[in-house]
Coordinates of C-alpha atoms and ligand atoms in Angstrom, one line a residue:
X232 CA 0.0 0.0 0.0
X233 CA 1.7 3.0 -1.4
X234 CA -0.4 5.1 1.4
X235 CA 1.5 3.2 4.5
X236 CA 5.2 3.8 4.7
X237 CA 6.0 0.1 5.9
X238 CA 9.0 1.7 8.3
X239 CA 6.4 2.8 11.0
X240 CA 5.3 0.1 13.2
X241 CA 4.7 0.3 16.5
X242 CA 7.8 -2.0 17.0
X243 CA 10.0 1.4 16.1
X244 CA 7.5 3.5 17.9
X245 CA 9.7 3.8 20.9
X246 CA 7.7 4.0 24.2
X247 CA 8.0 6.6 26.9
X248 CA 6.3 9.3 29.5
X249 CA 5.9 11.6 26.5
X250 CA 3.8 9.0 24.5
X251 CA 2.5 6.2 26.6
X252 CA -1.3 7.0 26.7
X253 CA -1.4 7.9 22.9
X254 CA 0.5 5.0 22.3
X255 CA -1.5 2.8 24.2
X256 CA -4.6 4.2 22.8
X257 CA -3.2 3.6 19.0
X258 CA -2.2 0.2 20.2
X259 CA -5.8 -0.6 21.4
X260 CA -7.5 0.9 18.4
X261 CA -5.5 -1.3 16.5
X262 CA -6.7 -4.5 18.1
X263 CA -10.1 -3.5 17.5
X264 CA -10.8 -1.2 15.2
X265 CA -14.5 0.5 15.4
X266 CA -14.5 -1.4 18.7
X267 CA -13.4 0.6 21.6
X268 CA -14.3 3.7 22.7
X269 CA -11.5 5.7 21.3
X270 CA -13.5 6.7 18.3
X271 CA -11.9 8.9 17.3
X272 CA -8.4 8.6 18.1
X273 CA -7.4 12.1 17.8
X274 CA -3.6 12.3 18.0
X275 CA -2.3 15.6 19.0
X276 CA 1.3 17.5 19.1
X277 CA 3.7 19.4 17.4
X278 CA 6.1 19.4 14.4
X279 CA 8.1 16.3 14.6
X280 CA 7.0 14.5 17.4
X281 CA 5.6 11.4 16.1
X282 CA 2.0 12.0 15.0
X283 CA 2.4 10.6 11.5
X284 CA 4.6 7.6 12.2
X285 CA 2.1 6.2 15.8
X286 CA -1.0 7.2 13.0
X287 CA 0.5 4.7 10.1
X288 CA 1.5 2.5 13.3
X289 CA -2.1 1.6 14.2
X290 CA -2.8 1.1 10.5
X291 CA 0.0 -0.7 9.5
X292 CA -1.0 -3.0 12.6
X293 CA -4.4 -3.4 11.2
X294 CA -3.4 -4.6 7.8
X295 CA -1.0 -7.1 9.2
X296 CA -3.8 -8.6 11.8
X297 CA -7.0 -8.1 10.5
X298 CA -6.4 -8.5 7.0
X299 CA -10.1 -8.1 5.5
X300 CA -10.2 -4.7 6.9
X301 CA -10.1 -1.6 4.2
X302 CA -7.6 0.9 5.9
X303 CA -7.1 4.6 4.6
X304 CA -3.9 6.7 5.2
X305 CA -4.6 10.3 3.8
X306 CA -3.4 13.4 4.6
X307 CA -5.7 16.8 4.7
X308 CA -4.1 18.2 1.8
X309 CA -4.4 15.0 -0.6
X310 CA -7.9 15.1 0.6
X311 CA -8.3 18.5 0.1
X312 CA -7.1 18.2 -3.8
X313 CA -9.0 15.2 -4.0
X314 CA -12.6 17.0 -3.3
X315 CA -11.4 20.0 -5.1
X316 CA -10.8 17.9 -8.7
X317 CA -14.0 16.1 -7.9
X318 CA -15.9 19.0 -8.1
X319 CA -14.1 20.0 -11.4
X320 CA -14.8 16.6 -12.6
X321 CA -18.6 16.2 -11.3
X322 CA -17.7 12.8 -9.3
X323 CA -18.6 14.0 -6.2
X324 CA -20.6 11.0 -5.4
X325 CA -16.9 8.9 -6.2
X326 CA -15.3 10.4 -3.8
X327 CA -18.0 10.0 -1.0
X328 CA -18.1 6.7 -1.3
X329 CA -15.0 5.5 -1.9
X330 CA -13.9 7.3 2.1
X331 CA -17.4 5.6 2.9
X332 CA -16.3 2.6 2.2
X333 CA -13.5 2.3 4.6
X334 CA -13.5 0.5 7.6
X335 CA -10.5 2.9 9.1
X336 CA -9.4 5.9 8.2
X337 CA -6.6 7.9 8.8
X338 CA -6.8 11.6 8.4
X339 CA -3.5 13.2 9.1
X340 CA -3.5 17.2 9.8
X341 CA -6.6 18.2 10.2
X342 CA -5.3 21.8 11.6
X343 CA -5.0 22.5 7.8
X344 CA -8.8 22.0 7.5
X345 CA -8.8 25.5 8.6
X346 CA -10.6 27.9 6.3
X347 CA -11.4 25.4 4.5
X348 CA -14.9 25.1 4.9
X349 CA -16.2 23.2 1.6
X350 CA -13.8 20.4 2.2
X351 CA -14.9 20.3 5.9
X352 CA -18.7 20.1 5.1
X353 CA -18.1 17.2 3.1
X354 CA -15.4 15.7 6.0
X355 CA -18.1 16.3 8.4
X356 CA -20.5 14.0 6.3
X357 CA -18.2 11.2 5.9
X358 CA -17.1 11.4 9.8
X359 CA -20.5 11.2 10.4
X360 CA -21.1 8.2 8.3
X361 CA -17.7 6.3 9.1
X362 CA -18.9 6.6 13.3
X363 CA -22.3 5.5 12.4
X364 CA -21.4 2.5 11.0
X365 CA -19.3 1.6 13.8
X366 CA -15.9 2.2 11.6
X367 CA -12.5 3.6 13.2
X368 CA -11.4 7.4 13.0
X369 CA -7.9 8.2 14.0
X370 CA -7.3 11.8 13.3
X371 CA -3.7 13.9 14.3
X372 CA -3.5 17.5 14.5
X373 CA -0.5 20.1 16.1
X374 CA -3.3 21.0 18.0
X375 CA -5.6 19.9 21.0
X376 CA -9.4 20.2 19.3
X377 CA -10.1 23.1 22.3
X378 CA -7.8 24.9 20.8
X379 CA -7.8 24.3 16.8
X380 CA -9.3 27.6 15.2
X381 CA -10.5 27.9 11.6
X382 CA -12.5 24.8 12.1
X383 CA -16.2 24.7 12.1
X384 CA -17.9 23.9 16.3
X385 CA -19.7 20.5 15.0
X386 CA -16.7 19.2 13.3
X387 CA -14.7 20.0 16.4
X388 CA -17.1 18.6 18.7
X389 CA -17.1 15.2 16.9
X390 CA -13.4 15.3 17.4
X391 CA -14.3 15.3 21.3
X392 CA -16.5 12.1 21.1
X393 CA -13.5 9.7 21.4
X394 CA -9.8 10.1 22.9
X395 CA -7.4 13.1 22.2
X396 CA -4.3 11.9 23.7
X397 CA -1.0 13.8 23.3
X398 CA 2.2 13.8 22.1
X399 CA 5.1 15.3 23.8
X400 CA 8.9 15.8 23.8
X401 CA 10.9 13.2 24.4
X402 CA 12.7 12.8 27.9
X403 CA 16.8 12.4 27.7
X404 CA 16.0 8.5 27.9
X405 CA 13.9 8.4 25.4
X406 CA 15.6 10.4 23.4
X407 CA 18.8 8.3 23.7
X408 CA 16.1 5.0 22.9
X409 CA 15.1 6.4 20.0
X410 CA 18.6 7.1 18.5
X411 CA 20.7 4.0 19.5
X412 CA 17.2 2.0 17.9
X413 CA 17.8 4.3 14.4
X414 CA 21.6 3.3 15.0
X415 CA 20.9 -0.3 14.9
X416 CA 18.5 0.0 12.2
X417 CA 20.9 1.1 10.3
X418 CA 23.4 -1.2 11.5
X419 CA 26.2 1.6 12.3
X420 CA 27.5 2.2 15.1
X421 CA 28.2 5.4 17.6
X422 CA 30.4 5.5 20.6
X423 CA 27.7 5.7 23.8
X424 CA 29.2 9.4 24.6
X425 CA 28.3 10.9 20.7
X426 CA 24.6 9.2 21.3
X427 CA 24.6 11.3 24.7
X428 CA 25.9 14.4 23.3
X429 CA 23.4 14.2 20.5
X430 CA 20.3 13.2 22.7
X431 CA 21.2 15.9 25.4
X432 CA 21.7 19.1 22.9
X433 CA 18.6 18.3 20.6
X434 CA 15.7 18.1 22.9
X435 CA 13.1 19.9 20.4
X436 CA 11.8 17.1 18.0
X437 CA 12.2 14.0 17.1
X438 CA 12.7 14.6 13.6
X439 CA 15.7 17.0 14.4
X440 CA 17.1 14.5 16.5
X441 CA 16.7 11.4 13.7
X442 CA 18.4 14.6 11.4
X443 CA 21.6 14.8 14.1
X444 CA 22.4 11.5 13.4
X445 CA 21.3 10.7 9.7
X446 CA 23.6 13.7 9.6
X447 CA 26.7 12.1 11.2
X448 CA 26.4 8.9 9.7
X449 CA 26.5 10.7 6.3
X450 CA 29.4 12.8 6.9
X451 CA 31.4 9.8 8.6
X452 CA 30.8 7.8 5.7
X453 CA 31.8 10.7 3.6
X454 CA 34.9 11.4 5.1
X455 CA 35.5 7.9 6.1
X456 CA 35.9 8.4 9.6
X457 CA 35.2 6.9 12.8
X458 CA 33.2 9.4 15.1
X459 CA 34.6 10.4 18.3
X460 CA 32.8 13.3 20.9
X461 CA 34.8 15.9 19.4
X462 CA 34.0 15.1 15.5
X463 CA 30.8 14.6 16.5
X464 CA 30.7 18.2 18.0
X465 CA 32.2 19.9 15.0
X466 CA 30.0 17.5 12.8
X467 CA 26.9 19.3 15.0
X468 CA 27.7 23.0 14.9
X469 CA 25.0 23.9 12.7
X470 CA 22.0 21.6 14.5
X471 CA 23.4 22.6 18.4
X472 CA 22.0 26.6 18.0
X473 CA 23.2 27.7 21.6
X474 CA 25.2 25.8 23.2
X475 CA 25.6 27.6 26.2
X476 CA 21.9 26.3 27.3
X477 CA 20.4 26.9 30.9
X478 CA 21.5 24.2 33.8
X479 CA 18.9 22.8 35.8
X480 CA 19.1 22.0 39.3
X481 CA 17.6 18.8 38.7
X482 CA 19.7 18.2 36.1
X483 CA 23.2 18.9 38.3
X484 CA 21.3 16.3 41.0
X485 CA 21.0 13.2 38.3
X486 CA 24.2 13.9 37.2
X487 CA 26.0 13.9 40.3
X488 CA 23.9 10.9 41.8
X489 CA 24.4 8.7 38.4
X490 CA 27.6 9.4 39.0
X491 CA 28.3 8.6 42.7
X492 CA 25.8 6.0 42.2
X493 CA 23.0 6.9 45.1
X494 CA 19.1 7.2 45.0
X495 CA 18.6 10.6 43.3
X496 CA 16.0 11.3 45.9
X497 CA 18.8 10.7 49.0
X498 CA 20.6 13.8 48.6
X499 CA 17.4 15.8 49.5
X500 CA 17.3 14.0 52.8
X501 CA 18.4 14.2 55.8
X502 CA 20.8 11.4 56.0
X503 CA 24.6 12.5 56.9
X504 CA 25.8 8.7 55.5
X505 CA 29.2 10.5 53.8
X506 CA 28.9 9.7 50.1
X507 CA 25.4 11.1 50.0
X508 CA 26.4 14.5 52.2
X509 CA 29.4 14.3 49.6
X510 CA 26.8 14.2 46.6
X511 CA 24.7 16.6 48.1
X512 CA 27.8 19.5 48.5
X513 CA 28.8 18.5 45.2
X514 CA 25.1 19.2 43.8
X515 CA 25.0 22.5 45.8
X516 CA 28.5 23.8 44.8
X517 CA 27.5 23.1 40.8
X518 CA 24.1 24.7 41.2
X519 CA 26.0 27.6 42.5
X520 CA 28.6 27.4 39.5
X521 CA 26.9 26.6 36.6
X522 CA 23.1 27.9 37.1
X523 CA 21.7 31.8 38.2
X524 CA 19.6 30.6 41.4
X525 CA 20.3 32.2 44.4
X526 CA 22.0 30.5 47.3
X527 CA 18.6 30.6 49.4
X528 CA 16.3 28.6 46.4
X529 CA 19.6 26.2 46.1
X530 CA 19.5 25.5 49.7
X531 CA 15.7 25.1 49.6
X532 CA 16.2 22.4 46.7
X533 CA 18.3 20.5 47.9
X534 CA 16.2 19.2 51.0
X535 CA 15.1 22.9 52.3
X536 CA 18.1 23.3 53.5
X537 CA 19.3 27.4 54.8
X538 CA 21.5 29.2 52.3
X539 CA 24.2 29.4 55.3
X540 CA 24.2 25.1 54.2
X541 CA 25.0 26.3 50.8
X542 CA 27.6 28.5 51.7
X543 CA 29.3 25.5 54.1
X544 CA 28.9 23.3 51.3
X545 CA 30.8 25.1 48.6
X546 CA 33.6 26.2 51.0
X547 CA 34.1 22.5 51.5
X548 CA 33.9 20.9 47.8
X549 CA 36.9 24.1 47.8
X550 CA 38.6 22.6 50.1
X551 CA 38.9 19.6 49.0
X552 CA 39.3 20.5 45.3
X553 CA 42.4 21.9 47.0
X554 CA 43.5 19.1 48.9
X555 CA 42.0 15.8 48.0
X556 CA 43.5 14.7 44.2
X557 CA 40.7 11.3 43.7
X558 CA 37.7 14.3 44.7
X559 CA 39.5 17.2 42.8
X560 CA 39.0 14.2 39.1
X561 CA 35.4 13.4 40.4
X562 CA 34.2 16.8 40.4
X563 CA 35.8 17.7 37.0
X564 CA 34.7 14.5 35.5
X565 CA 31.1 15.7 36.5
X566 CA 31.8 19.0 35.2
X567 CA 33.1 17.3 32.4
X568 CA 29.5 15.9 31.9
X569 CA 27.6 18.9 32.7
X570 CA 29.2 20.6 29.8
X571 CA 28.3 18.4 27.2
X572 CA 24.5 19.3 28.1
Ligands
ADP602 P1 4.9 14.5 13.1 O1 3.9 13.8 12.1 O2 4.3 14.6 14.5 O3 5.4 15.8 12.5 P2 6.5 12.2 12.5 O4 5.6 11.1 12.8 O5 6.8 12.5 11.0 O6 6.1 13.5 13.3 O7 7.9 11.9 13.2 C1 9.2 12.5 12.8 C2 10.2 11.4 12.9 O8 10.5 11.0 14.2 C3 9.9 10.2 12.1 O9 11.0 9.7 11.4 C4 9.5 9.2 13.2 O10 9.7 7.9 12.8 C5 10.3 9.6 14.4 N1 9.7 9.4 15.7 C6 8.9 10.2 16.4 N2 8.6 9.7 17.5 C7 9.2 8.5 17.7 C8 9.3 7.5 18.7 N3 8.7 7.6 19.8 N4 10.1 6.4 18.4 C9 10.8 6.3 17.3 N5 10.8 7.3 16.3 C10 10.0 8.3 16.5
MG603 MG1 3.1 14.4 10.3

């Protein structure tokens, strides 16, 4: 089916926090189209984040399972061309039925319904008809249905009826998921540290982040080199726009526990065991180094602690920067890190 790009299945449809319900919704759907309560399936989100690949997912899934069923893949604009040359061909009745006909369809877009309102009357009607007959509707928009404009109340509302479940950004995990599965897709491989780099700087889309690496991959074969961190970083300069992002305080906090190896959530206790007091100093003097928050709200993260804590803390991780060789290499290997965010 020329419609259904083959390459997304739910199998490369990497799972996480920023897509679980939707995915689970799609993956339901899929199982039993027309059947579940999820009619429509409205998948929401913006550019690059997975809308079109989890929408072929659930149909791709379809085909392969449930192989009587007629599934549809089309996006607004095809649709949109399609009613406008029936009308300048008088096969109105055609089109109709051939969408009619399906027992799932896919309308990708909708958001560019807006203005549109010829090609949403006669959307509304085959919606309508589709959902009476107990047929699947799995619809994607960059836009939650409260807040699509341009698009007429009743079509909206019908978008309601079902699910709308969302798509978001990636975490750092997922991220990292999502590249090493291209990587072995591709059968190439990246050192661990270039997949880090790549996954911690481009954190908008998913598309830019596939981009990083087809990128690399390209220019390594090109130039016939293996890629190390600091090719990698050259290789990047035009996807990485500032590098000199904001540090979070979280982020200092997994850091430095990944590092030192303890529960992230210790070094907000109260325990004084020494390598968690160590991790906590450590997180404290960073957070004063490398982000603009004040002594007070560093104090207050770190386990609402007093800002004379932070001060105490920092004096300290000096100190033994000064005097302690092994500490001095731990805190610059986790500066080290930091840096590459
Ligand atoms: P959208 O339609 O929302 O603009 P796409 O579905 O075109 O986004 O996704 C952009 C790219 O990112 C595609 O190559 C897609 O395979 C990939 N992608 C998005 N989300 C994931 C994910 N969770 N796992 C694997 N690949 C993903
Ligand atoms: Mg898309």
């Amino acid at each position: 089916d020329p419609q259904l790009n083959q390459n997304y299945t739910f199998e490369n449809f990497i799972e996480g926090d920023c897509n679980r319900l939707a995915r689970s919704a799609g993956y339901a759907v899929a199982g039993k189209p027309g059947g579940t309560s999820f009619n429509p399936l409205m998948i929401y989100g913006g550019v690059g984040l997975g809308k079109t690949h989890l929408a072929q997912a659930i149909g791709n899934e379809i085909k392969r399972t449930l192989t009587d069923k007629l599934v549809l893949y089309v996006s607004c604009e095809k649709f949109t061309q399609q009613f406008v040359d029936a009308l300048k061909n008088n096969n109105i009745n055609d089109f109709v039925n051939f969408y009619q006909a399906m027992d799932v369809l896919i309308m990708d877009d909708v958001h560019n319904f807006a203005g549109k309102e010829k090609t949403q009357d006669i959307f509304f009607h085959i919606f309508n008809h589709l959902h009476q007959s107990g047929k699947q509707l799995i619809i994607t928009s960059d836009k939650a249905p409260k807040d699509l404009s341009g698009l007429e109340e009743r079509l909206l509302s019908r978008f309601k009826w079902g699910l709308s479940a969302d798509l978001q950004i990636p975490d750092l995990e997922t991220r990292m998921a999502i590249l090493k599965k291209k990587m072995y897709s591709d059968g190439i491989e990246l050192p661990g540290e270039v997949i880090e780099y790549v996954a911690h700087n481009i954190d908008n889309n998913v598309r830019e982040l596939e981009g990083a690496m087809v990128s690399l991959l390209a220019q390594s074969t090109l130039n016939k080199k293996e890629i190390d961190l600091n090719l990698a970083k050259s290789m990047l300069k035009n996807f990485i726009k500032n590098s000199s992002k904001e540090i979070s305080m979280e982020y200092i906090q997994k850091l430095v526990c990944e590092y030192f190896e303890v529960p992230i959530e210790m070094v907000k206790s109260k325990t004084r065991k020494r390598e968690i007091v160590q991790a906590r100093q450590i997180s404290m003097y960073l957070a004063k180094l490398h982000t603009k928050t004040s002594l007070k709200s560093i104090g207050a993260f770190f386990g609402g602690r007093d800002h004379s804590t932070v001060i105490y803390a920092c004096q300290t991780v000096d100190d033994l920067i000064d005097t302690d060789k092994k500490f001095k290499g731990y805190v610059a290997d986790i500066q080290k890190k930091l840096k590459m965010s």
